[in-house]
Structures are given as structure tokens and as C-alpha cells.
XYZ file of C-alpha atoms in Angstrom:
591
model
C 17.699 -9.272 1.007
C 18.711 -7.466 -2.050
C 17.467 -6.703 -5.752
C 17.899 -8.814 -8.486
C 16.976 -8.105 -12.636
C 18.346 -9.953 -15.467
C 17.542 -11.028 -19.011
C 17.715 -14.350 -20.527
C 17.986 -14.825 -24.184
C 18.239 -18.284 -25.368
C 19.104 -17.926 -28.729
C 21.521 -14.767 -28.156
C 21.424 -11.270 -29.147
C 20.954 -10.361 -25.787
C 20.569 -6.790 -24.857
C 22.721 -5.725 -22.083
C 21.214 -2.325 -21.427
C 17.953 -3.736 -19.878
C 19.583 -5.469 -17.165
C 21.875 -2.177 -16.127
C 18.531 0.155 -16.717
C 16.262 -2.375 -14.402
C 19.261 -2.377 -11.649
C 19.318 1.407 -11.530
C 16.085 1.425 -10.337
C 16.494 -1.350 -7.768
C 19.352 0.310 -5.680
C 17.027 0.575 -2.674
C 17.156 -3.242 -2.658
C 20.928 -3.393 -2.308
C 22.953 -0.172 -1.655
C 25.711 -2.191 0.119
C 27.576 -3.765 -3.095
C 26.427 -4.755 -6.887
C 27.118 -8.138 -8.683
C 27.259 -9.405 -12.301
C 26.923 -12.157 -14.603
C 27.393 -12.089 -18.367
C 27.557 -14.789 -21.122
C 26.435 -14.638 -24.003
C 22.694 -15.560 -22.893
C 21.741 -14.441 -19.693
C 22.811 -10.971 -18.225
C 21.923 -10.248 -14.791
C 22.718 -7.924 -12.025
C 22.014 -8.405 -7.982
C 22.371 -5.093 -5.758
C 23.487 -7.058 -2.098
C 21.891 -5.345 1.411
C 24.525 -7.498 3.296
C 24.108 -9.297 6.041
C 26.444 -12.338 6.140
C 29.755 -12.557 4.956
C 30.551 -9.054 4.984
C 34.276 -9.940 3.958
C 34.436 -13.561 2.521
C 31.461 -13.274 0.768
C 30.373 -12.784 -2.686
C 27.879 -13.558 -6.019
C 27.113 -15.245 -7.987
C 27.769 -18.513 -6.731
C 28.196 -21.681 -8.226
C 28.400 -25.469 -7.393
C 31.517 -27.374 -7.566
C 31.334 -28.565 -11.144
C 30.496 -25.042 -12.263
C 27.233 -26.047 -13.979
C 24.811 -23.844 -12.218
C 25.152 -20.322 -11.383
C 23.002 -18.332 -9.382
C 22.344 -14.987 -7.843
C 20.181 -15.033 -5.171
C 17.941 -11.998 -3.299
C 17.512 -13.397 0.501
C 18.308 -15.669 3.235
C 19.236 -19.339 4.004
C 19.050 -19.581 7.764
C 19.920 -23.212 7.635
C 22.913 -22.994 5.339
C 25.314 -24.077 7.821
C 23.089 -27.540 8.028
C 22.850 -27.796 4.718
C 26.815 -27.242 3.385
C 27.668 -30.036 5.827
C 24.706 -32.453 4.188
C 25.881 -31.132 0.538
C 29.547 -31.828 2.201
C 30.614 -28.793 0.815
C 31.859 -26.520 3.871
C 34.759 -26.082 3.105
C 34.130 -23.700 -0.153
C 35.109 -20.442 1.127
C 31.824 -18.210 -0.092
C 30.405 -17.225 3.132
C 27.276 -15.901 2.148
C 24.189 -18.103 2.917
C 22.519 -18.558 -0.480
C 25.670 -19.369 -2.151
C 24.085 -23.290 -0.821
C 21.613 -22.831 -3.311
C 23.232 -23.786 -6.742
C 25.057 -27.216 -5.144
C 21.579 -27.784 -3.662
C 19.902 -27.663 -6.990
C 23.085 -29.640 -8.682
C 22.412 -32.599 -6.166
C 18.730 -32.390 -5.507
C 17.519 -30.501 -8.344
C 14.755 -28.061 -8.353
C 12.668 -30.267 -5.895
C 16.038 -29.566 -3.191
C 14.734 -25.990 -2.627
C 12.042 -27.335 0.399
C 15.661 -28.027 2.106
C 15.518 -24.381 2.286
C 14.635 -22.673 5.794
C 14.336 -19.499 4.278
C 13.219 -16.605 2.425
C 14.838 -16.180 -0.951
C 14.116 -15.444 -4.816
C 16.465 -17.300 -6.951
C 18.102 -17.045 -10.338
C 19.956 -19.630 -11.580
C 21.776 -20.652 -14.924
C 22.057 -24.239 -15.959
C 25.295 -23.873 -18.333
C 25.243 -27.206 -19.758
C 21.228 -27.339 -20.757
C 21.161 -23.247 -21.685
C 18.441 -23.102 -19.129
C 17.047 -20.680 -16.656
C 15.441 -21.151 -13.242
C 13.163 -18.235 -11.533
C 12.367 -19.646 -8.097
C 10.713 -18.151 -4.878
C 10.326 -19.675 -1.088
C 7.718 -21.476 0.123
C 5.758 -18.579 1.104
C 6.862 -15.750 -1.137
C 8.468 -13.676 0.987
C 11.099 -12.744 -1.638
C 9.693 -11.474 -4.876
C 10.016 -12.363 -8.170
C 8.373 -11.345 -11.214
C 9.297 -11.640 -15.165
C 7.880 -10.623 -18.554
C 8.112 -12.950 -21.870
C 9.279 -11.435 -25.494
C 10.064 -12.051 -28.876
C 13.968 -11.280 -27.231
C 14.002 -13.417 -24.306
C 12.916 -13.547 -21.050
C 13.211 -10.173 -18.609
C 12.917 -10.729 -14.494
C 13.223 -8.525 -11.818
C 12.654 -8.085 -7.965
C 9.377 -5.201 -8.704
C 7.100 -4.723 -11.224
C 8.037 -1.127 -12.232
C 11.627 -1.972 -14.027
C 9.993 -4.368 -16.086
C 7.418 -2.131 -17.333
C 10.019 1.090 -18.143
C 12.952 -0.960 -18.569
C 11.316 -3.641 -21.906
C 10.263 -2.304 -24.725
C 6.488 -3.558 -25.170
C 3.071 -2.196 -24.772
C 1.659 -3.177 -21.645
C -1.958 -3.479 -20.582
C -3.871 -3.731 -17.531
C -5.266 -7.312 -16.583
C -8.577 -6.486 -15.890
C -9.127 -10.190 -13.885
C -6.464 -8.771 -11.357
C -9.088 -5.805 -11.047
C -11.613 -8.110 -10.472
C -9.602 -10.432 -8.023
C -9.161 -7.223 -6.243
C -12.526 -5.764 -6.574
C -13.487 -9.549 -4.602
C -10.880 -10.547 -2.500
C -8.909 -7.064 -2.349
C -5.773 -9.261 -3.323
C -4.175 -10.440 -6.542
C -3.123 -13.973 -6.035
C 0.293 -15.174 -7.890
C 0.877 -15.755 -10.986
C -1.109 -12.728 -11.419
C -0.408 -9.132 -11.278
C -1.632 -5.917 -12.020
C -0.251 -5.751 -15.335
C -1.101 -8.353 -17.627
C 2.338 -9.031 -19.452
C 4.175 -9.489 -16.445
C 3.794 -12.650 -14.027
C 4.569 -13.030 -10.771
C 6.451 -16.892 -9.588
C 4.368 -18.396 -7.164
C 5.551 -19.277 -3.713
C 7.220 -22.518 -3.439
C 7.432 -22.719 -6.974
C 10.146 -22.617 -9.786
C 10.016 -21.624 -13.671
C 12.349 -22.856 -15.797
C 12.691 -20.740 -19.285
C 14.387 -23.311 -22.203
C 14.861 -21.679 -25.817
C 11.973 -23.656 -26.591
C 9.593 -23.913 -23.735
C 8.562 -22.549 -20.558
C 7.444 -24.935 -17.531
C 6.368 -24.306 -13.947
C 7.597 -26.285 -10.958
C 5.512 -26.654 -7.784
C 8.813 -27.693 -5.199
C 6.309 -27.550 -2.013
C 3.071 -26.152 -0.972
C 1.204 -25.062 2.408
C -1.569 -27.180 3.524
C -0.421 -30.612 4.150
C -2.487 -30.827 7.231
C -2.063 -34.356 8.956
C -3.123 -35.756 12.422
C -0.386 -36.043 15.306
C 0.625 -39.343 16.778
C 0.155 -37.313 19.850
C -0.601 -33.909 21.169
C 1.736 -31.154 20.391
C 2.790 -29.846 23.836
C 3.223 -26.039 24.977
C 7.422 -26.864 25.560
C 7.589 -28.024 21.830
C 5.967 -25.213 20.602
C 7.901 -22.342 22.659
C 11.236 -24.526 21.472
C 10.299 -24.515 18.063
C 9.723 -20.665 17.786
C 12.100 -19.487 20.131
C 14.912 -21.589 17.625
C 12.894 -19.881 14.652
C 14.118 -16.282 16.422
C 17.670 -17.689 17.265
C 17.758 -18.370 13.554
C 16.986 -15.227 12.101
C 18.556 -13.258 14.784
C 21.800 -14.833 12.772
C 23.821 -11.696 10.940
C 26.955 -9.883 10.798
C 24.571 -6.719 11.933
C 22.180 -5.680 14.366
C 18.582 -7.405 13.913
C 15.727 -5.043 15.028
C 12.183 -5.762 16.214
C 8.964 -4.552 15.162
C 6.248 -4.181 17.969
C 2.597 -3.607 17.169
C 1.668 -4.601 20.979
C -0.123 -7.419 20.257
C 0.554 -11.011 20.995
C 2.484 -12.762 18.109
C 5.568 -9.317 17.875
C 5.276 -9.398 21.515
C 6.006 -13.794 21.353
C 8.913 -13.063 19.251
C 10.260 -10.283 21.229
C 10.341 -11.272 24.595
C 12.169 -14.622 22.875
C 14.751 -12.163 21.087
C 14.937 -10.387 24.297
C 16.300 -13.340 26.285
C 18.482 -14.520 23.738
C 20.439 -11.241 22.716
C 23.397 -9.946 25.111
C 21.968 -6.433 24.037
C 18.640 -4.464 24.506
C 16.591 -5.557 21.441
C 16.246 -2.842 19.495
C 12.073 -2.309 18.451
C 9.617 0.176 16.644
C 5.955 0.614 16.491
C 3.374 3.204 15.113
C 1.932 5.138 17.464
C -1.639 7.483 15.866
C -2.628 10.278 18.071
C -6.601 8.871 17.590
C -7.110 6.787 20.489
C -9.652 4.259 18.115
C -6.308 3.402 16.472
C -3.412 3.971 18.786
C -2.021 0.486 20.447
C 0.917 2.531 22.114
C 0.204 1.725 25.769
C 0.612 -2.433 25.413
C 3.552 -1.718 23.003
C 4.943 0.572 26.170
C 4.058 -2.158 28.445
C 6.006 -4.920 25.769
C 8.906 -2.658 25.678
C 9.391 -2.305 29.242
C 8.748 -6.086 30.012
C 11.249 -7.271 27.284
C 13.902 -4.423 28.717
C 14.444 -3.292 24.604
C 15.196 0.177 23.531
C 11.903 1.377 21.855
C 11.146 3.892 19.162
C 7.569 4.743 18.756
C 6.740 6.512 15.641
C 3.782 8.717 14.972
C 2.023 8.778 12.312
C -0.495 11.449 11.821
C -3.304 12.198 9.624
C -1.053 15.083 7.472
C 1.498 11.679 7.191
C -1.417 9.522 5.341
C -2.545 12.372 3.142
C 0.990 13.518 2.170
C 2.099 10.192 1.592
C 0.026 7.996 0.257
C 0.691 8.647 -3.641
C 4.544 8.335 -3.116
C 3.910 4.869 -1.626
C 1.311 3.174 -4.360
C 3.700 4.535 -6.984
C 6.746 3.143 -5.259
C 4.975 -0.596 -4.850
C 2.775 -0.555 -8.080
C 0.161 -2.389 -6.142
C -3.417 -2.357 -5.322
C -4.415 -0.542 -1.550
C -7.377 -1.265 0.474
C -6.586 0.487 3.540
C -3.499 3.827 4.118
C -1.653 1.742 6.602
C 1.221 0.686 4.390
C 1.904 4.587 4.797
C 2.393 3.927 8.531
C 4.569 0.626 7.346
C 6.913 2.811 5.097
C 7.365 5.276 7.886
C 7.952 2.053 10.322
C 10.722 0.612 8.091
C 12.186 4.152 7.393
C 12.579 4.684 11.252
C 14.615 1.531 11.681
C 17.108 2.090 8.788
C 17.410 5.750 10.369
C 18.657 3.900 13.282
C 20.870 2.068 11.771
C 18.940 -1.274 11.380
C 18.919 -2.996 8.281
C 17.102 -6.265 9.751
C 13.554 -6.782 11.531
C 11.770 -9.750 13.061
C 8.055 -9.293 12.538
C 4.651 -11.598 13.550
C 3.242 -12.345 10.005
C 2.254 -15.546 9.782
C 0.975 -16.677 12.928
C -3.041 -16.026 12.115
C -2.921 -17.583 8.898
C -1.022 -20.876 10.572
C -2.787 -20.663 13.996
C -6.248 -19.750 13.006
C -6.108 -16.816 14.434
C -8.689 -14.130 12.965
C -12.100 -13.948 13.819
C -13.152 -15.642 10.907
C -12.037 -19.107 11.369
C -14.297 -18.769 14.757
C -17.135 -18.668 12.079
C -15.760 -21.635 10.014
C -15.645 -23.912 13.515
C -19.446 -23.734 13.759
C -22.263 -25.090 11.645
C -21.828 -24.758 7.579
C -25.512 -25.621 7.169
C -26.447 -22.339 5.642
C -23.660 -21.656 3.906
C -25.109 -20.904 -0.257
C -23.141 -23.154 -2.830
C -21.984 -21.350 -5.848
C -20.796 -23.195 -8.919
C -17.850 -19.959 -9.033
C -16.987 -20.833 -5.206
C -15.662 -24.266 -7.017
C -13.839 -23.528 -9.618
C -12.212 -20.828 -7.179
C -11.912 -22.845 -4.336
C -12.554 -26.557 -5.336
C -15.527 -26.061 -2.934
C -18.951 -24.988 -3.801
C -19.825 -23.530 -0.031
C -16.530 -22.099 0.327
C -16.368 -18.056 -0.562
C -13.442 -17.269 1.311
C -14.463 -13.629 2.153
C -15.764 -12.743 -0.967
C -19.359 -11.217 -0.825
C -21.334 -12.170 -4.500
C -23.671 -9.665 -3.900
C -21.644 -6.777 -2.726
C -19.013 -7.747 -5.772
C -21.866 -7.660 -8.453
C -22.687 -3.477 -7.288
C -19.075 -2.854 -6.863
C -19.143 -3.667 -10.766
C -21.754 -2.153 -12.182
C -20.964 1.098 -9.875
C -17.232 1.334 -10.168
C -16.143 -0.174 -13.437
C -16.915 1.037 -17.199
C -19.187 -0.701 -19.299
C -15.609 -0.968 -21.414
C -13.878 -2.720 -18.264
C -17.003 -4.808 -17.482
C -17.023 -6.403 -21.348
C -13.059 -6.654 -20.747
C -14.126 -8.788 -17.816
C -16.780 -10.739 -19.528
C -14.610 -13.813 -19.604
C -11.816 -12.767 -17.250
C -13.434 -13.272 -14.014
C -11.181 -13.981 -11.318
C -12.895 -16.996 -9.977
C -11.898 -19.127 -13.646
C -8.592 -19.164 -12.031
C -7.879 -21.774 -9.257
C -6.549 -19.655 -6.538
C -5.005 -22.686 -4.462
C -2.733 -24.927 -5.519
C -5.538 -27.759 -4.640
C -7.933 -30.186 -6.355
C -11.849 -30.575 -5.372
C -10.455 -34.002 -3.877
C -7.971 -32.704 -1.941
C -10.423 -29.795 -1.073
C -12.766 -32.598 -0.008
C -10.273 -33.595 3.014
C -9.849 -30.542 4.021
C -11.868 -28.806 7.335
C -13.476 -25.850 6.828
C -10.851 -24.013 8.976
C -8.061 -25.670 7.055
C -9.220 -24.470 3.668
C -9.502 -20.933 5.255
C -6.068 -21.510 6.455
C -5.021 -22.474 3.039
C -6.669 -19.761 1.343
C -5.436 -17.117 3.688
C -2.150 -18.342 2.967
C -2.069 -17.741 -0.919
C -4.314 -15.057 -1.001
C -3.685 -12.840 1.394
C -0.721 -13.394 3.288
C 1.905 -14.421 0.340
C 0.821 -11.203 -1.983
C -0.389 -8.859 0.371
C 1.307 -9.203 3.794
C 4.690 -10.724 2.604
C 4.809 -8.137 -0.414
C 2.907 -4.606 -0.677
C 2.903 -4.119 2.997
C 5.870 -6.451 3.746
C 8.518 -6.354 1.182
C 7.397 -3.382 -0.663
C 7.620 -0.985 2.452
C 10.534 -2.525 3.745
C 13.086 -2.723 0.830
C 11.865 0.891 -0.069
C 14.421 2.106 2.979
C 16.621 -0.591 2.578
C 15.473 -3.182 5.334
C 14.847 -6.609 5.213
C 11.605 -8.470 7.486
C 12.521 -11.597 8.958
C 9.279 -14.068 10.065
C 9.821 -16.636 12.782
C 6.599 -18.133 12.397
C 7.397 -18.874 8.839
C 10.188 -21.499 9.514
C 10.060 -25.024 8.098
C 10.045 -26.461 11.978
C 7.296 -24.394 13.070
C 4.800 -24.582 10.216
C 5.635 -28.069 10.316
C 4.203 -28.295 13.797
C 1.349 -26.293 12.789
C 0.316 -28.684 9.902
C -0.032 -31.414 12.642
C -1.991 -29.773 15.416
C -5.957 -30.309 15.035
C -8.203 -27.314 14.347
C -9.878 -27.828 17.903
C -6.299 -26.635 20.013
C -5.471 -23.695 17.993
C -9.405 -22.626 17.733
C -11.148 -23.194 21.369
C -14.349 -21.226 22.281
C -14.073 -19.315 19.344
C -10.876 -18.035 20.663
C -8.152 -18.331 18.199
C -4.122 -19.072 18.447
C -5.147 -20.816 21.855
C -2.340 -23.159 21.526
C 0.589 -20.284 21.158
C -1.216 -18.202 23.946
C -1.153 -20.881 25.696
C 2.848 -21.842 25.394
C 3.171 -18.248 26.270
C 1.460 -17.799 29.878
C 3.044 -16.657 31.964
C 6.013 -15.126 29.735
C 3.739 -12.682 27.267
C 1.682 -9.865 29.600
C -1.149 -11.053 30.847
C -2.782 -7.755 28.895
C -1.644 -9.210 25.467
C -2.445 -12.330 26.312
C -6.332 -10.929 27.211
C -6.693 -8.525 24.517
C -8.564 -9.409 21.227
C -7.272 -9.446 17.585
C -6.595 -5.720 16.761
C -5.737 -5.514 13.061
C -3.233 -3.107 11.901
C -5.139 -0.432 10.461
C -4.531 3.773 10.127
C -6.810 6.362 9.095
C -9.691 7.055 6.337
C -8.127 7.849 3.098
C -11.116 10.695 2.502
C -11.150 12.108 6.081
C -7.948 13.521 5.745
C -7.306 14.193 1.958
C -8.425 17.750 0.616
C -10.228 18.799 -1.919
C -7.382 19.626 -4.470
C -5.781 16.299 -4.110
C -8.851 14.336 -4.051
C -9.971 16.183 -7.566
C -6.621 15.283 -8.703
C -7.233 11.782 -7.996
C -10.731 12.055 -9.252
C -8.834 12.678 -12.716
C -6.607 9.850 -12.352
C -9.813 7.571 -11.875
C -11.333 9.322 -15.039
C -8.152 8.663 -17.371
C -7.725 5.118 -16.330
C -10.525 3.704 -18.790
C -11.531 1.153 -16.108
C -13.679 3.143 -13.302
C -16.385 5.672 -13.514
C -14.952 8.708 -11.831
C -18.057 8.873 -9.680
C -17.242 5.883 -8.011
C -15.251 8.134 -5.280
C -18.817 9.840 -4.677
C -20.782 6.396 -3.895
C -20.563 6.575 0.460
C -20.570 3.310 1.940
C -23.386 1.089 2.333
C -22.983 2.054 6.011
C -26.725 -0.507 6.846
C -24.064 -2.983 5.503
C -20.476 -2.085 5.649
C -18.058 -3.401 3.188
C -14.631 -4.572 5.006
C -12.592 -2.137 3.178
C -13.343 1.116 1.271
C -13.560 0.372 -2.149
C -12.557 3.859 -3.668
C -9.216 3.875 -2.172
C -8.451 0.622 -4.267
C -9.778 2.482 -7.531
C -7.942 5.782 -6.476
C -4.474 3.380 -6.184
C -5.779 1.427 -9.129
C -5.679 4.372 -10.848
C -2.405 5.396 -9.783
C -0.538 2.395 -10.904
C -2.138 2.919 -14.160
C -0.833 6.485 -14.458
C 2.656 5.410 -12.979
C 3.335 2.479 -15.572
C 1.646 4.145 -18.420
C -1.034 0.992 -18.843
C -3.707 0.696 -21.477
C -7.042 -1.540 -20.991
């Protein structure tokens, strides 16, 4: 992956400046080699981590007629497929995602679901004076841009946007809220109300005169199979989904969190690779948290040469800051500290590349609560929010109303709560679905849909994924996010992937016999580290409690409320306001 920034200014004038300032702050994205393009309406820079042609390779990359230009942060694992259906493999650019502006010159934006991928695209339509912003289907690849009276500003993170453009910027206090409720902000939004992110498997296309949004594919097209999906087809489909993004010019590592879907992928890696796989995991020295004896026992099984990190309370409490100001986002738990020291191990080792599990729970139904959603909905409370949210009045996702209405009147200013009076986040449809559409759907495959745009596309893919990753210079790799294998998912019924409340019993299933029988027994352990509060101090949690204070949005004695421990709220609450607050103070934001 790499970093890309730009400006686009239809009608000229453009300031060049902005694009070089954004890029200097993005060199963590691409050390390896920097790229530009200049006319005299778009300016835009792309810092390349390489990982395909090293030597023949280079951006930006056009199509044959020269129309479209493009500079493009990711990977196309099919591009070898798709040159020889474009019939243009013999142009000598050997990087992958120089496919993508001949597959937008033939196909147009639609041509991007072609794509088995990750990837956040720029490209430059020379005859129309057009731009395109474009992400993959998921979002694994950011991209995130900023409107003004000079043109249009993008970039690969928030934070060169906001000190790169010269405009006041404000928090958007219905990303609060969507936090506050969901502790996520869903795409377009973000934290900062001028800037908008591109949702997944869309594209945006910027004229001098207009500015239009492109939905190229979406997650949820759930459909009946002629006949029953069978174990072999399934172990096929993921074990070419590793083959694929195995595929570099350098060594591809392995992360290893001992549980079942890193421990799928790795014993697949293992038997395809010549070489021990090379694979990390956290290891805590509390035994509530630690998973290092079934990572030890993965390890051994799949013969790879491990690296266990520790992380340790003095890690969380020395770290934590450093990482919310790096990602700009939201935190409801201190494990992306564990995932920052995780990603900085591997590029200490030399790896650049990781193959990681996200993905399989949202596409396999594999947390606990879809076991909830396959029994009875008869008391489930309708809520005339739930369906402008959802599309569904019964359907809350795992937002608690009641718990939601005290987090507001305890943590946010009567200021912020008349900011919100208007703003709340469930006036926003957070799926790309319509109450019909909604209306077909099974309660697990709404959850499934839901988990996909909420939480796995900003949250898992970017603050804990990309964020932490890209920080040290690596790029994650998902094999249960290619186009083959969610395409298999979409056609299995709820009842083989959810069976006696067990969930992911079709993958476990594919995988007896070849995944310990340990992992295979053990129950969903979520990746988790330890209390913020238990291991702060005093001075640096007063120095947070004056962040809180001189953000305008929460009362600083929200960090004194304790849990409702008769009813405990999934996350704690005043680590999001502490990182809230943080972000705030990082990007200089007003309410």
C-alpha cells in the first residue's frame, strides 16, 4: 500500500504547496519511492511501499489512449487476469494497479468490482477535466477529501487535510453521537465535519461544476445456492485467497492471534510457501488476556518462525496518546496500542506484508451475537429511529436506547447536546439498503450487513487495521475478503454458518482435521488489552481530564462516572471521550 494526497482544481489556480505539505506527512505510507502528477488542474503525489514491480514498475499509470491517469494506494491481486481480459499485457508497467485506469477506460467506473483487491484510487479523466476518488469494496484502503472555494483536497488520513488546507474546521458532533451509540463512525462520516470519508465500494467524481457519488458494488447480496456449498469448495476458495496475496516481490508475514480464522490462513500459507512463514502475536503477561499458549501450539503445528510480542501494562499507558494522535480516530478499547506494537515488530523484521483474519465473523456469522439473531425476534421493541437507521424498526444493531440517552446527558455539554439536537446519528442511513430490501433480509443477514459497514470497514479495516499498520510501514492483506470467497459466503444459508448457536460452523468445519483440534474447540476470544484507568496515573489522567474540559463537547466529570457495573456497558465510555478529546486537541477543532 502506499500514501496518496492531491488537489484538484477545476477551474485552475491550483496551489501546489498543499499537495507537497500533505505528502510530507504521509511518508510512513510509502518510504520506498515518491511519484508525481502535475497539470494545470490536479496536483498529486503517491509515496509507493513496494511490493510488485520493484524494477519495471512505476506511477502514475495510464490507459492506452492516455485519457485517464491514475495513482493508486494498494493492491490488484487479479491484475494478471485482468490485463489479459483488457488485452493489454503487453504494456510494460509491472505494478498491479497500473490495470486500473484501462479498466475504468473500457468499463468505466462500474469496472472497479473486476477488482480482487484492496486499493484507493485517484484518477484524472483528461478529456472531461474530471476527477475520480474511489475505494474497494470493503474499504480497506482509505480515502478521505475536503471541499473549498479552491478545489477539491484528498488524502490517505485525516490529519494532512486538516494542517495542510487552509479552513476552519469543526467537530461533527453526529460522528460523536454515532460513536457515543455504535462506538463507530460509519463512512461518509468522520470525526471532523469538513472532511468526508469515500465509502467502500464506492466512487466520487469531482466536475468543475458538480460533485456525484457512485455506488460500483455493495456487500449483502445474499442469494440461495442451487446446492449446498461443500467443505472442498470452501478450503479451495480460501486457500487460493492466501496464494493470492502471498503474491510479492518480498516476504509476506503472518499475524497469529491463536484463534481459528489467523490460524485457517496460516496453516494454508504454511503449506504453500517453500519457507517457514514468518508470524507475530501479542502476548500480555495477565493470564485473563494472554492467548500465547494456542498461538505456541499454531506456530509449532504450521512449522513458522514466531515472534511473540509483549505488551505490558507500562506499554498501554505510555502509548496510548501517541497512537490516537497518529490515527485521529475515536478508541473504545487500548488494544490498537498492542496492534501498533504488532505491526512495528514485523517491519523490525524486515516484513513489509501481513495476512490477517478480518473478515471472517462479519461474513460467517461468527460473533456471539448473530446466535441471538437465529432465535425468536418476538420481543424485540420497534423504534421509529431503528428505521430510519436500519430500514428496520426491530433492528438496533447493538445500540442500547437507554444506555445512549445517560451516556448523553452524563458525558456531553448542554452546548454539544443542542449541537446534536438535529444531528442524531440515526437520520443517517447507515447501510447502503432500502426498508424493501431490508424486508428480504434475515435477521442474521442484516447483522451481517451492518457489521460490515459499521464496524468492520471503519473500525477493523482502518483505526486498528490500516491506521496501526501503515504507521510502521506495513501493509494487512485479508484472505477472507476476496471476491471468490465472499461470493461463496453470500450464497450459503444462515442455518450452515450458524448451527446450535455455534457460529462459522461451515469454515470450522472445512478445517477439521487441519486447524488444532484446541482452536477448533475454543470459543470466540475477542482481541482485547488492558483497562485504560487501571494502568494510567494520576498526572496523566489529570492531563487528560483537561483535554476533556477544553474540548467544549464533554463534561470533564464524565471520567469520574464508574461503570454501571449491575449493567455493564460493552466498552468504557470515558476512554472514547479521553481520545475524543485528543483528536480535538491534535487537529485544533472547534464545536
Amino acid at each position: 500500500m502506499c500514501g496518496v494526497c492531491g488537489t484538484f482544481s477545476p477551474n485552475g489556480g491550483i496551489d501546489r504547496s498543499v499537495a507537497a505539505a500533505m505528502h510530507s506527512r504521509l511518508v510512513h505510507r510509502g518510504p520506498d519511492e515518491t511519484y508525481s502528477l502535475n497539470t494545470e488542474t490536479v496536483s498529486m503525489k503517491l509515496g509507493r511501499l513496494s511490493f510488485t514491480g520493484l524494477v519495471d514498475g512505476w506511477q502514475p499509470a495510464e490507459d492506452r489512449s492516455g485519457r485517464y491517469v491514475a495513482m493508486t494506494n494498494g493492491e490488484v491481486f487479479n491484475a494478471r487476469d485482468l490485463r489479459e481480459k483488457l488485452g493489454s499485457a503487453r504494456y510494460g508497467n509491472g505494478v498491479d494497479v497500473s490495470v486500473v485506469p484501462e479498466l475504468i477506460a473500457q468499463y468505466g467506473v462500474e469496472g472497479l468490482h473486476l477488482v480482487d483487491g484492496q486499493f484507493a484510487t485517484v484518477v484524472f479523466d483528461r478529456a472531461e477535466k474530471s476527477l475520480f476518488l474511489a475505494r474497494d469494496r470493503f474499504g480497506i484502503c482509505p480515502m478521505y477529501y475536503t471541499v473549498t472555494n479552491s478545489g477539491v483536497h484528498f488524502s490517505s488520513e485525516i490529519k494532512p487535510l486538516v494542517q495542510c488546507v487552509d479552513r476552519p474546521w469543526k467537530v461533527d458532533i453526529g460522528a460523536v453521537d454515532q460513536y457515543l451509540a455504535m462506538g463507530n463512525i460509519v463512512a461518509p462520516r468522520t470525526l471532523v465535519k469538513e472532511i468526508q470519508a469515500v465509502p467502500p465500494g464506492c466512487a466520487v467524481k469531482f466536475t468543475a461544476n458538480n460533485q456525484e457519488t457512485f455506488r460500483y458494488w455493495r456487500y449483502g447480496e445474499f442469494s440461495s445456492p442451487a446446492e449446498p456449498v461443500s467443505a472442498e469448495t470452501i478450503r479451495k476458495s480460501l486457500r487460493k485467497s492466501v496464494r493470492d496475496r502471498l503474491q510479492a516481490e518480498v516476504e509476506i508475514g503472518a499475524y497469529l492471534s491463536g484463534g481459528f480464522d489467523s490460524t485457517a490462513i496460516l496453516m494454508e500459507a504454511a503449506d504453500l510457501t517453500d519457507q517457514p512463514v514468518r508470524t507475530f502475536s501479542i502476548v500480555f503477561d495477565d493470564p485473563g488476556l494472554d492467548e500465547g499458549r494456542f498461538q505456541r501450539e499454531v506456530a509449532q503445528t504450521a512449522a513458522s518462525k514466531h515472534e511473540q510480542i509483549l505488551c505490558r501494562r507500562t506499554d498501554i499507558a505510555s502509548r496510548f496518546e501517541d497512537m490516537v494522535r497518529h490515527c485521529c480516530y475515536p478508541q473504545r478499547e487500548t488494544y490498537n496500542v498492542a496492534a501498533m506494537m504488532l505491526a512495528s515488530a514485523a517491519r523490525s523484521a524486515g516484513i513489509k506484508g501481513v495476512v490477517s483474519g478480518e473478515g471472517a465473523d462479519e461474513l460467517f456469522f461468527g460473533y456471539d451475537s448473530y446466535a441471538f439473531d437465529s432465535a425468536t425476534r418476538s420481543n424485540r421493541s420497534s423504534r421509529a429511529e431503528n428505521e430510519q437507521a436500519w430500514g428496520r424498526a426491530d433492528f438496533s444493531w447493538e445500540v442500547n436506547w437507554r444506555k445512549l440517552s445517560h451516556r448523553r446527558e452524563t458525558y456531553l455539554t448542554p452546548r454539544a447536546r443542542e449541537a446534536l439536537d438535529g444531528n442524531e446519528f440515526w437520520r443517517s442511513r447507515l447501510i447502503p439498503f432500502t426498508e424493501d430490501e431490508v424486508k428480504r433480509l434475515s435477521p442474521m443477514q442484516l447483522r451481517s450487513i451492518a457489521d460490515v459497514y459499521v464496524q468492520l470497514s471503519g473500525h477493523l479495516l482502518g483505526d486498528h487495521g490500516d491506521s496501526m499498520l501503515m504507521k510502521n510501514s506495513v501493509e494487512g492483506r485479508y484472505p477472507f475478503l476476496s471476491n471468490s470467497l465472499v461470493s461463496l459466503a453470500l450464497k450459503m444459508d444462515d442455518g450452515v454458518k450458524q448451527v446450535d448457536f455455534e457460529g462459522k460452523a461451515c469454515l470450522k468445519s472445512a478445517y477439521k482435521g487441519i486447524v488444532p483440534d484446541s482452536v477448533l474447540r475454543r470459543g470466540k476470544h475477542g482481541f482485547t488489552a488492558y483497562d485504560l484507568r487501571s494502568v494510567t496515573d494520576s498526572r496523566a489522567w489529570d492531563d487528560w481530564y483537561g483535554l476533556v474540559e477544553a474540548s467544549g463537547i464533554f463534561i470533564p466529570d464524565c471520567l469520574d462516572t464508574p461503570a454501571d457495573l449491575s449493567v455493564p456497558d460493552k466498552w468504557d465510555f470515558r476512554l472514547s471521550a479521553i481520545s475524543i478529546a485528543m483528536v480535538i486537541d491534535e487537529l485544533g477543532l472547534e464545536l
